[in-house]
Short mmCIF file of N, CA and C in Angstrom, two decimals:
data_model
loop_
_atom_site.label_atom_id
_atom_site.label_comp_id
_atom_site.label_asym_id
_atom_site.label_seq_id
_atom_site.Cartn_x
_atom_site.Cartn_y
_atom_site.Cartn_z
N UNK A 27 -95.69 104.80 -49.41
CA UNK A 27 -96.57 104.86 -48.27
C UNK A 27 -95.95 104.21 -47.05
N UNK A 28 -94.86 103.44 -47.19
CA UNK A 28 -94.24 102.86 -46.00
C UNK A 28 -93.60 103.93 -45.14
N UNK A 29 -93.13 105.04 -45.73
CA UNK A 29 -92.60 106.12 -44.90
C UNK A 29 -93.73 106.74 -44.07
N UNK A 30 -94.95 106.77 -44.62
CA UNK A 30 -96.09 107.24 -43.84
C UNK A 30 -96.37 106.32 -42.67
N UNK A 31 -96.27 105.02 -42.87
CA UNK A 31 -96.46 104.07 -41.77
C UNK A 31 -95.50 104.39 -40.64
N UNK A 32 -94.26 104.64 -40.99
CA UNK A 32 -93.25 104.93 -39.97
C UNK A 32 -93.62 106.20 -39.21
N UNK A 33 -93.98 107.25 -39.92
CA UNK A 33 -94.32 108.52 -39.27
C UNK A 33 -95.58 108.38 -38.43
N UNK A 34 -96.61 107.71 -38.96
CA UNK A 34 -97.88 107.62 -38.25
C UNK A 34 -97.83 106.70 -37.04
N UNK A 35 -96.90 105.75 -37.03
CA UNK A 35 -96.85 104.83 -35.91
C UNK A 35 -95.72 105.14 -34.94
N UNK A 36 -94.97 106.17 -35.19
CA UNK A 36 -93.86 106.54 -34.32
C UNK A 36 -94.20 107.84 -33.60
N UNK A 37 -93.99 107.85 -32.31
CA UNK A 37 -94.23 109.06 -31.54
C UNK A 37 -93.16 110.09 -31.89
N UNK A 38 -93.57 111.31 -32.08
CA UNK A 38 -92.63 112.39 -32.38
C UNK A 38 -92.68 113.42 -31.26
N UNK A 39 -91.51 113.84 -30.84
CA UNK A 39 -91.45 114.87 -29.81
C UNK A 39 -91.75 116.25 -30.37
N UNK A 40 -91.53 116.42 -31.66
CA UNK A 40 -91.72 117.72 -32.29
C UNK A 40 -92.92 117.64 -33.23
N UNK A 41 -94.09 117.96 -32.70
CA UNK A 41 -95.32 117.84 -33.48
C UNK A 41 -95.35 118.77 -34.68
N UNK A 42 -94.72 119.93 -34.58
CA UNK A 42 -94.71 120.85 -35.72
C UNK A 42 -93.90 120.28 -36.88
N UNK A 43 -92.79 119.61 -36.59
CA UNK A 43 -91.99 118.99 -37.66
C UNK A 43 -92.76 117.82 -38.29
N UNK A 44 -93.47 117.06 -37.45
CA UNK A 44 -94.27 115.95 -37.97
C UNK A 44 -95.37 116.48 -38.88
N UNK A 45 -96.06 117.54 -38.44
CA UNK A 45 -97.13 118.13 -39.25
C UNK A 45 -96.56 118.70 -40.55
N UNK A 46 -95.39 119.34 -40.49
CA UNK A 46 -94.76 119.89 -41.70
C UNK A 46 -94.42 118.77 -42.68
N UNK A 47 -93.85 117.67 -42.15
CA UNK A 47 -93.52 116.53 -43.01
C UNK A 47 -94.77 115.97 -43.69
N UNK A 48 -95.82 115.76 -42.91
CA UNK A 48 -97.05 115.21 -43.48
C UNK A 48 -97.68 116.15 -44.49
N UNK A 49 -97.61 117.45 -44.25
CA UNK A 49 -98.16 118.42 -45.21
C UNK A 49 -97.39 118.38 -46.52
N UNK A 50 -96.05 118.31 -46.42
CA UNK A 50 -95.25 118.23 -47.65
C UNK A 50 -95.52 116.93 -48.39
N UNK A 51 -95.64 115.84 -47.63
CA UNK A 51 -95.92 114.55 -48.24
C UNK A 51 -97.29 114.55 -48.93
N UNK A 52 -98.27 115.17 -48.29
CA UNK A 52 -99.60 115.29 -48.89
C UNK A 52 -99.51 116.08 -50.19
N UNK A 53 -98.72 117.15 -50.21
CA UNK A 53 -98.56 117.94 -51.42
C UNK A 53 -97.96 117.13 -52.56
N UNK A 54 -96.94 116.33 -52.24
CA UNK A 54 -96.32 115.48 -53.26
C UNK A 54 -97.32 114.46 -53.78
N UNK A 55 -98.02 113.79 -52.87
CA UNK A 55 -99.00 112.77 -53.28
C UNK A 55 -100.09 113.38 -54.15
N UNK A 56 -100.53 114.58 -53.82
CA UNK A 56 -101.57 115.25 -54.59
C UNK A 56 -101.05 115.59 -55.99
N UNK A 57 -99.82 116.07 -56.07
CA UNK A 57 -99.24 116.40 -57.39
C UNK A 57 -99.06 115.15 -58.25
N UNK A 58 -98.77 114.02 -57.64
CA UNK A 58 -98.59 112.79 -58.41
C UNK A 58 -99.89 112.36 -59.08
N UNK A 59 -101.01 112.66 -58.44
CA UNK A 59 -102.31 112.37 -59.03
C UNK A 59 -102.44 110.98 -59.59
N UNK A 60 -102.78 110.90 -60.85
CA UNK A 60 -103.07 109.60 -61.48
C UNK A 60 -101.83 108.78 -61.75
N UNK A 61 -100.65 109.32 -61.46
CA UNK A 61 -99.45 108.48 -61.58
C UNK A 61 -99.38 107.44 -60.47
N UNK A 62 -100.14 107.65 -59.40
CA UNK A 62 -100.24 106.66 -58.33
C UNK A 62 -101.13 105.53 -58.81
N UNK A 63 -100.75 104.29 -58.49
CA UNK A 63 -101.70 103.24 -58.85
C UNK A 63 -102.86 103.28 -57.86
N UNK A 64 -103.94 102.67 -58.23
CA UNK A 64 -105.19 102.79 -57.49
C UNK A 64 -105.07 102.28 -56.06
N UNK A 65 -104.35 101.19 -55.88
CA UNK A 65 -104.18 100.64 -54.53
C UNK A 65 -103.40 101.61 -53.65
N UNK A 66 -102.28 102.13 -54.17
CA UNK A 66 -101.47 103.07 -53.39
C UNK A 66 -102.26 104.33 -53.05
N UNK A 67 -103.07 104.80 -53.99
CA UNK A 67 -103.87 106.00 -53.72
C UNK A 67 -104.85 105.75 -52.57
N UNK A 68 -105.49 104.59 -52.55
CA UNK A 68 -106.41 104.27 -51.46
C UNK A 68 -105.67 104.17 -50.13
N UNK A 69 -104.50 103.54 -50.15
CA UNK A 69 -103.71 103.41 -48.92
C UNK A 69 -103.28 104.79 -48.42
N UNK A 70 -102.87 105.67 -49.31
CA UNK A 70 -102.50 107.03 -48.90
C UNK A 70 -103.71 107.76 -48.31
N UNK A 71 -104.86 107.57 -48.91
CA UNK A 71 -106.08 108.20 -48.39
C UNK A 71 -106.33 107.75 -46.95
N UNK A 72 -106.18 106.47 -46.68
CA UNK A 72 -106.38 105.94 -45.32
C UNK A 72 -105.32 106.48 -44.37
N UNK A 73 -104.06 106.46 -44.79
CA UNK A 73 -102.96 106.90 -43.91
C UNK A 73 -103.07 108.38 -43.58
N UNK A 74 -103.33 109.21 -44.59
CA UNK A 74 -103.47 110.64 -44.33
C UNK A 74 -104.68 110.90 -43.43
N UNK A 75 -105.75 110.15 -43.64
CA UNK A 75 -106.94 110.30 -42.79
C UNK A 75 -106.63 110.05 -41.33
N UNK A 76 -105.77 109.07 -41.05
CA UNK A 76 -105.38 108.80 -39.66
C UNK A 76 -104.63 109.99 -39.05
N UNK A 77 -103.99 110.78 -39.90
CA UNK A 77 -103.25 111.96 -39.42
C UNK A 77 -104.12 113.21 -39.42
N UNK A 78 -105.40 113.05 -39.78
CA UNK A 78 -106.31 114.20 -39.80
C UNK A 78 -106.19 115.04 -41.05
N UNK A 79 -105.57 114.49 -42.10
CA UNK A 79 -105.42 115.22 -43.36
C UNK A 79 -106.29 114.56 -44.42
N UNK A 80 -106.70 115.33 -45.40
CA UNK A 80 -107.57 114.80 -46.46
C UNK A 80 -106.80 114.66 -47.75
N UNK A 81 -106.73 113.44 -48.23
CA UNK A 81 -106.15 113.15 -49.54
C UNK A 81 -107.28 112.61 -50.39
N UNK A 82 -107.53 113.26 -51.50
CA UNK A 82 -108.60 112.83 -52.39
C UNK A 82 -107.99 111.97 -53.47
N UNK A 83 -108.36 110.69 -53.46
CA UNK A 83 -107.85 109.78 -54.48
C UNK A 83 -108.32 110.22 -55.86
N UNK A 84 -107.42 110.16 -56.84
CA UNK A 84 -107.85 110.49 -58.20
C UNK A 84 -108.88 109.47 -58.69
N UNK A 85 -109.67 109.88 -59.67
CA UNK A 85 -110.63 108.93 -60.23
C UNK A 85 -109.91 108.08 -61.28
N UNK A 86 -110.31 106.83 -61.37
CA UNK A 86 -109.69 105.89 -62.29
C UNK A 86 -110.75 105.30 -63.20
N UNK A 87 -110.35 104.97 -64.42
CA UNK A 87 -111.24 104.28 -65.32
C UNK A 87 -111.44 102.86 -64.81
N UNK A 88 -112.64 102.35 -64.93
CA UNK A 88 -112.92 100.99 -64.52
C UNK A 88 -112.48 100.05 -65.64
N UNK A 89 -111.65 99.09 -65.28
CA UNK A 89 -111.16 98.12 -66.25
C UNK A 89 -111.92 96.82 -66.03
N UNK A 90 -112.49 96.30 -67.11
CA UNK A 90 -113.23 95.05 -67.00
C UNK A 90 -112.27 93.90 -66.84
N UNK A 91 -112.69 92.93 -66.05
CA UNK A 91 -111.93 91.72 -65.82
C UNK A 91 -111.94 90.87 -67.08
N UNK A 92 -110.80 90.28 -67.46
CA UNK A 92 -110.78 89.44 -68.66
C UNK A 92 -111.77 88.29 -68.53
N UNK A 93 -112.33 87.89 -69.67
CA UNK A 93 -113.28 86.77 -69.69
C UNK A 93 -112.66 85.55 -69.03
N UNK A 94 -113.45 84.88 -68.21
CA UNK A 94 -113.00 83.65 -67.58
C UNK A 94 -112.17 83.85 -66.33
N UNK A 95 -111.78 85.07 -66.00
CA UNK A 95 -111.00 85.32 -64.78
C UNK A 95 -111.97 85.63 -63.65
N UNK A 96 -112.13 84.71 -62.70
CA UNK A 96 -113.11 84.93 -61.64
C UNK A 96 -112.64 86.00 -60.65
N UNK A 97 -113.60 86.66 -60.05
CA UNK A 97 -113.32 87.64 -59.00
C UNK A 97 -113.25 86.90 -57.67
N UNK A 98 -112.18 87.06 -56.96
CA UNK A 98 -112.09 86.44 -55.63
C UNK A 98 -113.03 87.17 -54.69
N UNK A 99 -113.62 86.41 -53.80
CA UNK A 99 -114.46 87.00 -52.77
C UNK A 99 -113.98 86.48 -51.43
N UNK A 100 -114.32 87.19 -50.39
CA UNK A 100 -113.93 86.77 -49.06
C UNK A 100 -114.89 87.36 -48.05
N UNK A 101 -115.03 86.63 -46.95
CA UNK A 101 -115.88 87.08 -45.84
C UNK A 101 -115.08 87.21 -44.56
N UNK A 102 -113.96 86.45 -44.47
CA UNK A 102 -113.15 86.44 -43.25
C UNK A 102 -111.68 86.59 -43.61
N UNK A 103 -111.01 87.54 -42.93
CA UNK A 103 -109.59 87.78 -43.12
C UNK A 103 -108.88 87.53 -41.79
N UNK A 104 -107.81 86.77 -41.84
CA UNK A 104 -106.96 86.60 -40.68
C UNK A 104 -105.68 87.38 -40.89
N UNK A 105 -105.25 88.09 -39.87
CA UNK A 105 -103.99 88.84 -39.95
C UNK A 105 -103.10 88.35 -38.83
N UNK A 106 -101.88 87.96 -39.20
CA UNK A 106 -100.88 87.61 -38.20
C UNK A 106 -99.71 88.57 -38.35
N UNK A 107 -99.41 89.29 -37.29
CA UNK A 107 -98.27 90.20 -37.28
C UNK A 107 -97.79 90.39 -35.85
N UNK A 108 -96.49 90.54 -35.70
CA UNK A 108 -95.94 90.85 -34.39
C UNK A 108 -95.98 92.35 -34.14
N UNK A 109 -96.31 93.12 -35.16
CA UNK A 109 -96.44 94.57 -35.05
C UNK A 109 -97.92 94.88 -34.78
N UNK A 110 -98.31 94.83 -33.52
CA UNK A 110 -99.72 94.92 -33.16
C UNK A 110 -100.37 96.21 -33.63
N UNK A 111 -99.67 97.32 -33.56
CA UNK A 111 -100.25 98.60 -33.99
C UNK A 111 -100.56 98.57 -35.49
N UNK A 112 -99.67 98.02 -36.28
CA UNK A 112 -99.92 97.89 -37.72
C UNK A 112 -101.09 96.97 -37.98
N UNK A 113 -101.17 95.88 -37.22
CA UNK A 113 -102.29 94.95 -37.38
C UNK A 113 -103.63 95.60 -37.07
N UNK A 114 -103.68 96.38 -35.99
CA UNK A 114 -104.93 97.06 -35.63
C UNK A 114 -105.32 98.09 -36.70
N UNK A 115 -104.33 98.80 -37.24
CA UNK A 115 -104.62 99.79 -38.28
C UNK A 115 -105.12 99.10 -39.55
N UNK A 116 -104.47 98.00 -39.94
CA UNK A 116 -104.92 97.25 -41.13
C UNK A 116 -106.33 96.71 -40.91
N UNK A 117 -106.61 96.21 -39.72
CA UNK A 117 -107.94 95.73 -39.37
C UNK A 117 -108.97 96.86 -39.59
N UNK A 118 -108.67 98.03 -39.08
CA UNK A 118 -109.58 99.18 -39.22
C UNK A 118 -109.80 99.53 -40.69
N UNK A 119 -108.72 99.59 -41.46
CA UNK A 119 -108.83 99.96 -42.87
C UNK A 119 -109.63 98.93 -43.65
N UNK A 120 -109.41 97.65 -43.38
CA UNK A 120 -110.15 96.59 -44.08
C UNK A 120 -111.63 96.71 -43.76
N UNK A 121 -111.96 96.94 -42.50
CA UNK A 121 -113.38 97.09 -42.11
C UNK A 121 -113.99 98.36 -42.71
N UNK A 122 -113.19 99.40 -42.87
CA UNK A 122 -113.69 100.63 -43.53
C UNK A 122 -114.05 100.36 -44.99
N UNK A 123 -113.21 99.61 -45.67
CA UNK A 123 -113.41 99.34 -47.10
C UNK A 123 -114.49 98.28 -47.31
N UNK A 124 -114.47 97.23 -46.51
CA UNK A 124 -115.42 96.13 -46.62
C UNK A 124 -116.10 95.93 -45.27
N UNK A 125 -117.13 96.71 -44.94
CA UNK A 125 -117.76 96.62 -43.61
C UNK A 125 -118.33 95.24 -43.28
N UNK A 126 -118.67 94.47 -44.29
CA UNK A 126 -119.27 93.16 -44.05
C UNK A 126 -118.23 92.08 -43.74
N UNK A 127 -116.95 92.38 -43.90
CA UNK A 127 -115.89 91.40 -43.70
C UNK A 127 -115.49 91.31 -42.23
N UNK A 128 -115.31 90.09 -41.77
CA UNK A 128 -114.85 89.83 -40.40
C UNK A 128 -113.33 89.73 -40.41
N UNK A 129 -112.68 90.48 -39.54
CA UNK A 129 -111.21 90.47 -39.47
C UNK A 129 -110.80 89.94 -38.10
N UNK A 130 -109.90 88.97 -38.10
CA UNK A 130 -109.35 88.44 -36.86
C UNK A 130 -107.85 88.69 -36.86
N UNK A 131 -107.35 89.11 -35.73
CA UNK A 131 -105.96 89.53 -35.61
C UNK A 131 -105.26 88.72 -34.54
N UNK A 132 -104.02 88.31 -34.80
CA UNK A 132 -103.23 87.61 -33.79
C UNK A 132 -101.79 88.09 -33.84
N UNK A 133 -101.20 88.18 -32.65
CA UNK A 133 -99.78 88.50 -32.51
C UNK A 133 -99.11 87.46 -31.60
N UNK A 134 -99.68 86.27 -31.57
CA UNK A 134 -99.15 85.21 -30.71
C UNK A 134 -97.73 84.83 -31.14
N UNK A 135 -96.92 84.47 -30.18
CA UNK A 135 -95.54 84.06 -30.48
C UNK A 135 -95.43 82.55 -30.64
N UNK A 136 -96.44 81.84 -30.18
CA UNK A 136 -96.45 80.38 -30.27
C UNK A 136 -97.81 79.93 -30.80
N UNK A 137 -97.91 78.65 -31.11
CA UNK A 137 -99.19 78.11 -31.57
C UNK A 137 -100.19 78.16 -30.43
N UNK A 138 -101.35 78.75 -30.71
CA UNK A 138 -102.45 78.78 -29.74
C UNK A 138 -103.70 78.26 -30.44
N UNK A 139 -104.69 77.86 -29.67
CA UNK A 139 -105.95 77.42 -30.25
C UNK A 139 -106.60 78.55 -31.04
N UNK A 140 -106.50 79.79 -30.51
CA UNK A 140 -107.08 80.95 -31.19
C UNK A 140 -106.41 81.17 -32.55
N UNK A 141 -105.09 81.09 -32.60
CA UNK A 141 -104.36 81.27 -33.85
C UNK A 141 -104.74 80.19 -34.86
N UNK A 142 -104.82 78.95 -34.41
CA UNK A 142 -105.21 77.85 -35.30
C UNK A 142 -106.63 78.06 -35.82
N UNK A 143 -107.54 78.54 -34.97
CA UNK A 143 -108.92 78.79 -35.39
C UNK A 143 -108.97 79.92 -36.43
N UNK A 144 -108.18 80.95 -36.24
CA UNK A 144 -108.13 82.05 -37.22
C UNK A 144 -107.67 81.51 -38.57
N UNK A 145 -106.59 80.72 -38.56
CA UNK A 145 -106.04 80.18 -39.81
C UNK A 145 -107.03 79.24 -40.50
N UNK A 146 -107.72 78.43 -39.73
CA UNK A 146 -108.70 77.50 -40.33
C UNK A 146 -109.92 78.22 -40.89
N UNK A 147 -110.38 79.25 -40.19
CA UNK A 147 -111.65 79.88 -40.54
C UNK A 147 -111.57 81.02 -41.54
N UNK A 148 -110.38 81.55 -41.78
CA UNK A 148 -110.27 82.71 -42.68
C UNK A 148 -110.23 82.28 -44.14
N UNK A 149 -110.79 83.11 -44.99
CA UNK A 149 -110.71 82.88 -46.42
C UNK A 149 -109.30 83.21 -46.93
N UNK A 150 -108.63 84.13 -46.26
CA UNK A 150 -107.25 84.49 -46.56
C UNK A 150 -106.57 84.85 -45.24
N UNK A 151 -105.33 84.40 -45.08
CA UNK A 151 -104.54 84.73 -43.89
C UNK A 151 -103.32 85.52 -44.36
N UNK A 152 -103.21 86.74 -43.87
CA UNK A 152 -102.10 87.62 -44.21
C UNK A 152 -101.05 87.51 -43.11
N UNK A 153 -99.87 87.02 -43.43
CA UNK A 153 -98.83 86.78 -42.45
C UNK A 153 -97.70 87.78 -42.68
N UNK A 154 -97.50 88.63 -41.69
CA UNK A 154 -96.46 89.66 -41.78
C UNK A 154 -95.36 89.32 -40.78
N UNK A 155 -94.23 88.90 -41.31
CA UNK A 155 -93.08 88.63 -40.44
C UNK A 155 -91.84 89.22 -41.10
N UNK A 156 -90.94 89.71 -40.29
CA UNK A 156 -89.69 90.22 -40.83
C UNK A 156 -88.53 89.39 -40.32
N UNK A 157 -88.85 88.33 -39.63
CA UNK A 157 -87.83 87.45 -39.07
C UNK A 157 -88.05 86.03 -39.59
N UNK A 158 -87.16 85.15 -39.20
CA UNK A 158 -87.27 83.75 -39.59
C UNK A 158 -88.55 83.15 -39.02
N UNK A 159 -88.94 82.03 -39.58
CA UNK A 159 -90.15 81.34 -39.11
C UNK A 159 -90.02 81.01 -37.63
N UNK A 160 -91.12 81.00 -36.93
CA UNK A 160 -91.15 80.64 -35.53
C UNK A 160 -92.41 79.80 -35.30
N UNK A 161 -92.64 79.30 -34.09
CA UNK A 161 -93.75 78.37 -33.86
C UNK A 161 -95.12 78.87 -34.35
N UNK A 162 -95.40 80.15 -34.22
CA UNK A 162 -96.71 80.66 -34.64
C UNK A 162 -96.86 80.61 -36.16
N UNK A 163 -95.84 81.04 -36.90
CA UNK A 163 -95.96 81.02 -38.37
C UNK A 163 -95.98 79.59 -38.88
N UNK A 164 -95.23 78.71 -38.24
CA UNK A 164 -95.28 77.29 -38.63
C UNK A 164 -96.66 76.71 -38.36
N UNK A 165 -97.29 77.11 -37.26
CA UNK A 165 -98.64 76.62 -36.94
C UNK A 165 -99.64 77.06 -38.00
N UNK A 166 -99.53 78.31 -38.44
CA UNK A 166 -100.44 78.81 -39.48
C UNK A 166 -100.27 77.98 -40.75
N UNK A 167 -99.03 77.79 -41.15
CA UNK A 167 -98.73 77.02 -42.37
C UNK A 167 -99.26 75.59 -42.25
N UNK A 168 -99.12 74.97 -41.07
CA UNK A 168 -99.58 73.59 -40.87
C UNK A 168 -101.09 73.46 -40.93
N UNK A 169 -101.81 74.48 -40.48
CA UNK A 169 -103.27 74.42 -40.38
C UNK A 169 -103.96 74.70 -41.72
N UNK A 170 -103.35 75.52 -42.57
CA UNK A 170 -104.00 75.93 -43.82
C UNK A 170 -103.96 74.79 -44.82
N UNK A 171 -105.14 74.39 -45.30
CA UNK A 171 -105.23 73.27 -46.24
C UNK A 171 -105.03 73.70 -47.68
N UNK A 172 -105.24 74.96 -48.00
CA UNK A 172 -105.09 75.48 -49.35
C UNK A 172 -104.03 76.58 -49.33
N UNK A 173 -102.84 76.30 -49.86
CA UNK A 173 -101.76 77.29 -49.78
C UNK A 173 -102.09 78.63 -50.45
N UNK A 174 -103.11 78.66 -51.32
CA UNK A 174 -103.52 79.91 -51.96
C UNK A 174 -104.16 80.87 -50.96
N UNK A 175 -104.59 80.34 -49.82
CA UNK A 175 -105.20 81.19 -48.77
C UNK A 175 -104.16 81.84 -47.88
N UNK A 176 -102.90 81.45 -48.00
CA UNK A 176 -101.82 81.96 -47.16
C UNK A 176 -101.02 82.99 -47.95
N UNK A 177 -101.00 84.23 -47.44
CA UNK A 177 -100.29 85.32 -48.13
C UNK A 177 -99.24 85.88 -47.19
N UNK A 178 -97.98 85.82 -47.63
CA UNK A 178 -96.90 86.43 -46.86
C UNK A 178 -96.80 87.89 -47.27
N UNK A 179 -96.85 88.76 -46.30
CA UNK A 179 -96.84 90.21 -46.53
C UNK A 179 -95.39 90.66 -46.72
N UNK A 180 -95.16 91.36 -47.81
CA UNK A 180 -93.84 91.89 -48.09
C UNK A 180 -93.77 93.32 -47.56
N UNK A 181 -93.11 93.51 -46.44
CA UNK A 181 -92.96 94.85 -45.88
C UNK A 181 -93.61 94.97 -44.52
N UNK A 182 -93.37 96.11 -43.93
CA UNK A 182 -93.91 96.40 -42.60
C UNK A 182 -95.03 97.41 -42.70
N UNK A 183 -95.82 97.47 -41.66
CA UNK A 183 -96.84 98.49 -41.58
C UNK A 183 -98.18 98.05 -42.13
N UNK A 184 -99.19 98.84 -41.79
CA UNK A 184 -100.56 98.56 -42.22
C UNK A 184 -100.71 98.63 -43.73
N UNK A 185 -99.98 99.55 -44.36
CA UNK A 185 -100.11 99.68 -45.81
C UNK A 185 -99.63 98.42 -46.52
N UNK A 186 -98.59 97.77 -46.01
CA UNK A 186 -98.11 96.53 -46.63
C UNK A 186 -99.15 95.42 -46.49
N UNK A 187 -99.82 95.37 -45.35
CA UNK A 187 -100.85 94.35 -45.14
C UNK A 187 -102.01 94.57 -46.11
N UNK A 188 -102.47 95.81 -46.22
CA UNK A 188 -103.59 96.11 -47.12
C UNK A 188 -103.20 95.86 -48.58
N UNK A 189 -101.99 96.24 -48.94
CA UNK A 189 -101.51 96.02 -50.31
C UNK A 189 -101.47 94.51 -50.62
N UNK A 190 -101.05 93.69 -49.66
CA UNK A 190 -101.01 92.24 -49.86
C UNK A 190 -102.42 91.68 -50.08
N UNK A 191 -103.40 92.21 -49.36
CA UNK A 191 -104.78 91.76 -49.55
C UNK A 191 -105.26 92.12 -50.95
N UNK A 192 -104.99 93.33 -51.41
CA UNK A 192 -105.38 93.71 -52.77
C UNK A 192 -104.68 92.85 -53.80
N UNK A 193 -103.40 92.55 -53.57
CA UNK A 193 -102.66 91.70 -54.49
C UNK A 193 -103.30 90.31 -54.55
N UNK A 194 -103.66 89.75 -53.39
CA UNK A 194 -104.31 88.45 -53.35
C UNK A 194 -105.63 88.48 -54.12
N UNK A 195 -106.36 89.59 -53.99
CA UNK A 195 -107.62 89.71 -54.73
C UNK A 195 -107.39 89.74 -56.23
N UNK A 196 -106.19 90.18 -56.62
CA UNK A 196 -105.87 90.21 -58.04
C UNK A 196 -106.31 91.47 -58.72
N UNK A 197 -106.61 92.50 -57.94
CA UNK A 197 -107.06 93.75 -58.54
C UNK A 197 -106.81 94.90 -57.59
N UNK A 198 -107.14 96.08 -58.03
CA UNK A 198 -107.06 97.27 -57.18
C UNK A 198 -108.32 97.41 -56.39
N UNK A 199 -108.49 98.53 -55.72
CA UNK A 199 -109.69 98.76 -54.91
C UNK A 199 -110.97 98.59 -55.73
N UNK A 200 -111.98 98.09 -55.06
CA UNK A 200 -113.27 97.87 -55.76
C UNK A 200 -114.07 99.13 -55.79
#
């Protein structure tokens, strides 16, 4: 799905080639069916929807949580990314899946009061950086009292942010 992030967030001069690529990709994803894990299927559904295409996620059997393993819950998500377009898309997708959840987004390059407030108030902070630490990421790390609330996103794009949130939850889509 990271190749979809690239296509969906990059302007293309040749719209017919972009549409052809997305149609072929949709065909492949549809043929894969249940070989896709549940999280990836949901992310593909969101990404194709942004392109005006319909991907129907396969149905999955519900797996019960092992005894004694609590379900994480959250009401507030903080997202830090220098890729503002990816952050806005992840914000939209999270609100689509969990309408009751409050999402706060920051792309600050330095420590700000707003960034510190997001880090303090969020149940989970998703930090997407592809470069070395800088003042803003250090500020987030300094403010968070419980390191379990801080999740470093592996990869670029909205799909990586959403996948990191599902990983933090410890399960696939609800």
